[in-house]
Amino acid sequence: MHLPNLVLAAANTAPAGGASSILLKLASVDYAILAIYFAFVIGIGWVLRRYLKTSSDYFESGRSLPAWICALGFIGANLGAQEVMGMAASGAKYGISTSHFYWIGAIPAMVFVGIFMMPFYYGSKARSVPEYLKLRFDEKTRTFNALTFAVMTVFSSGISMHALALLLNAILGWNYWACITFSGIIVLIYIYTGGLTSAIYNEVIQFFLIVLGFTPLVFLGLKDVGGWDGLMTKLGLYSNAQGMPGAWSHSWAHMGTAAGNPMGVEWFGLAMGLGFVLSFGYWCTDFLVIQRAMAAKDMNSARRTPIIAAIPKMLFPALVILPGMIAIALIQQGGDSIHLPTTPGGETDFNMVVPALLAKYFPTGMLGLGLTALMASFMSGMAGNVTAFNTVWTYDLYHNHINPKASDADLVRMGRITTVVGLIISAGCAYAATKFNNIMDMLQLVFGFVNAPLFAAFLLGMFWRRSTGHGAFYGLLTGTLSAMIFHGLTLPAIGTATGIKGGWISVQHTFTSSMAQNFWMAIFAFTGCFIATIVISLATKANKTDDELRGLVYSLTPKAKDEGAPWYSRPATLGAIVLAGAVILNVIFW
Amino acid sequence: MNLDVRLPMGLLFVIIGTILLVHGFTADPAIFANHSLGININTSWGGVILAFGAVMLFLSKKKKQD
């Protein structure tokens, strides 16, 4: 699940630096590991440069990659810092229920996009998600999506950059601007030279770095708190002390009412808001991840990409949520067990769980590996956004509106220029964030309004052939407007000031948490877009003939046949296995 | 694509694994008592990483021969 607001939280609450807050002390062996990693990152881009000939090579990896590489790139691009640090923080704040972001959030959506939606994305030969919208609906829907997406990616990349620099400044005492420049230049070099393939290859390596770097951390942490049983006992004591007995060690058992669990969300808002609208909206429509599947060498590989990716994704809670739960057990253990900094508000800063555990459990050597994994996750978060940005800018905005006659070589050149410009804008956003924290909160809010209704338009576009260009465009606007109005009428919690948190029209309802407000806002935005798209489509004339819609809409597209193929290369079979796995995990940790 | 990602990945993890192994054998054992519950995590996990890198290298070489 994509949760940039968690990064922001990390960024906003990380200590401003100075010797007192430095958590990690590196030795030369740690620096050596970091340096070797960066040399490889740049080297990969450099080697791949020789193989880049066309714009398709640069922006789509020439549609040539095997499914497993695309799959690891698919989760690697999403495995940014928000996942590594944010999910650990949530693990501490909410316990096992954080796994909802995976087992009801990401997994069903990843299976759905692979089985049902990928045939249209990949089969339509569109080069980007906005381009699909042009083929399916019309130019204005495409441009609206391309513009909002381009702005969002470049800002997200800036947020990653800002968060990385703040973190390194806080835990290592490194200079903020040196970190911004250094991380920007590394990402710039490997994308400038190697394009999407370079980004995906680095995401694959980063995936293994995270797995290999964090597994021993979880192992040592678990051993320290007395294994799984010890962890559960301590979480039990902790949740008793918080007045919600058992809430940290169950995922569903306490979801009956919003007040009964630390997330402050009830099961319906969770299942519909997170499980359906937000997760499907992200995994099924966000070009950042879809781009990785579209780089696959054939339709079958493209369809299997998100489903294969779902297998490790399903097990990720053990790597990213468990550290947060271990931190709570250590706090419960008391004494000198863990050192977490406090926020300016005086609360424990759970966003610093991962660095604190690295400092506690990793001696020099492993510390270098852990830090490399952490930095790699920030940088691939940036790189994912930058590659999606340069593709959408070049194909959907530059080639489409500014220079329709551009040659293929012009497009590659424009892609490279856009990479440079995108990173400069990202650094500019980081600068803005250091000056005005509110700007970033504001942007997050606007992105939320624009993103929430997206899935409704795609769903109707792909599965209802009567939906029209006007219907989708005005449906999206209605959905965005519904989200804004909903936000203006509700507050996340009693006592919250009206304004950026909501209630700026008039307070009609108060939730138990901002997460609940967020989930319900998504439900309203989706419903608004869904209804408006249907009504406006029925009121307007179909703008595409059945012939034009072939390959773009479910009922007009021949079904992919995978009979005769071995079970592991059939998307539907794989998908069923993955879903069964998710159900089993939900039941085990109920 | 003509570069198999398993080649650079294998090389990277072989190098990192070797560094961890060497560091684990040569560094002051006190760092493990202070950090990793007395376990020499650098040698044990360094070995795992080295093995992982070697498998990746082997697979990339095997594919080339095919």
mmCIF file with all atom_site columns, C-alpha atoms in Angstrom, chain A residues 56-57 59-66 120-128 196 293-299 302, chain B residues 1:
data_model
loop_
_atom_site.group_PDB
_atom_site.id
_atom_site.type_symbol
_atom_site.label_atom_id
_atom_site.label_alt_id
_atom_site.label_comp_id
_atom_site.label_asym_id
_atom_site.label_entity_id
_atom_site.label_seq_id
_atom_site.pdbx_PDB_ins_code
_atom_site.Cartn_x
_atom_site.Cartn_y
_atom_site.Cartn_z
_atom_site.occupancy
_atom_site.B_iso_or_equiv
_atom_site.pdbx_formal_charge
_atom_site.auth_seq_id
_atom_site.auth_comp_id
_atom_site.auth_asym_id
_atom_site.auth_atom_id
_atom_site.pdbx_PDB_model_num
ATOM 1  C CA . SER A 1 56  ? 10.712 1.902   -26.241 1.00 0.00 ? 56  SER A CA 1
ATOM 2  C CA . ASP A 1 57  ? 13.993 0.588   -24.793 1.00 0.00 ? 57  ASP A CA 1
ATOM 3  C CA . PHE A 1 59  ? 10.707 4.008   -21.382 1.00 0.00 ? 59  PHE A CA 1
ATOM 4  C CA . GLU A 1 60  ? 9.367  0.459   -21.606 1.00 0.00 ? 60  GLU A CA 1
ATOM 5  C CA . SER A 1 61  ? 12.515 -1.706  -21.363 1.00 0.00 ? 61  SER A CA 1
ATOM 6  C CA . GLY A 1 62  ? 11.697 -2.705  -24.951 1.00 0.00 ? 62  GLY A CA 1
ATOM 7  C CA . ARG A 1 63  ? 8.897  -4.883  -23.501 1.00 0.00 ? 63  ARG A CA 1
ATOM 8  C CA . SER A 1 64  ? 11.475 -7.604  -23.075 1.00 0.00 ? 64  SER A CA 1
ATOM 9  C CA . LEU A 1 65  ? 11.832 -8.531  -19.391 1.00 0.00 ? 65  LEU A CA 1
ATOM 10 C CA . PRO A 1 66  ? 10.920 -11.888 -17.824 1.00 0.00 ? 66  PRO A CA 1
ATOM 11 C CA . PHE A 1 120 ? -6.191 -4.249  -21.465 1.00 0.00 ? 120 PHE A CA 1
ATOM 12 C CA . TYR A 1 121 ? -3.115 -2.325  -20.370 1.00 0.00 ? 121 TYR A CA 1
ATOM 13 C CA . TYR A 1 122 ? -0.651 -4.647  -22.062 1.00 0.00 ? 122 TYR A CA 1
ATOM 14 C CA . GLY A 1 123 ? -2.875 -5.761  -24.932 1.00 0.00 ? 123 GLY A CA 1
ATOM 15 C CA . SER A 1 124 ? -3.864 -2.233  -25.958 1.00 0.00 ? 124 SER A CA 1
ATOM 16 C CA . LYS A 1 125 ? -0.213 -1.450  -26.722 1.00 0.00 ? 125 LYS A CA 1
ATOM 17 C CA . ALA A 1 126 ? -0.638 1.762   -24.755 1.00 0.00 ? 126 ALA A CA 1
ATOM 18 C CA . ARG A 1 127 ? 2.710  2.954   -23.474 1.00 0.00 ? 127 ARG A CA 1
ATOM 19 C CA . SER A 1 128 ? 1.335  4.417   -20.263 1.00 0.00 ? 128 SER A CA 1
ATOM 20 C CA . LEU A 1 196 ? 13.527 1.995   -17.064 1.00 0.00 ? 196 LEU A CA 1
ATOM 21 C CA . ALA A 1 293 ? 4.324  -5.003  -15.557 1.00 0.00 ? 293 ALA A CA 1
ATOM 22 C CA . MET A 1 294 ? 4.075  -3.340  -18.973 1.00 0.00 ? 294 MET A CA 1
ATOM 23 C CA . ALA A 1 295 ? 7.840  -3.860  -19.423 1.00 0.00 ? 295 ALA A CA 1
ATOM 24 C CA . ALA A 1 296 ? 7.260  -7.637  -19.504 1.00 0.00 ? 296 ALA A CA 1
ATOM 25 C CA . LYS A 1 297 ? 8.181  -9.607  -22.594 1.00 0.00 ? 297 LYS A CA 1
ATOM 26 C CA . ASP A 1 298 ? 4.705  -10.992 -23.384 1.00 0.00 ? 298 ASP A CA 1
ATOM 27 C CA . MET A 1 299 ? 1.079  -10.887 -22.239 1.00 0.00 ? 299 MET A CA 1
ATOM 28 C CA . ALA A 1 302 ? 2.690  -9.080  -17.836 1.00 0.00 ? 302 ALA A CA 1
ATOM 29 C CA . MET B 2 1   ? 18.092 -7.166  -22.670 1.00 0.00 ? 1   MET B CA 1
#
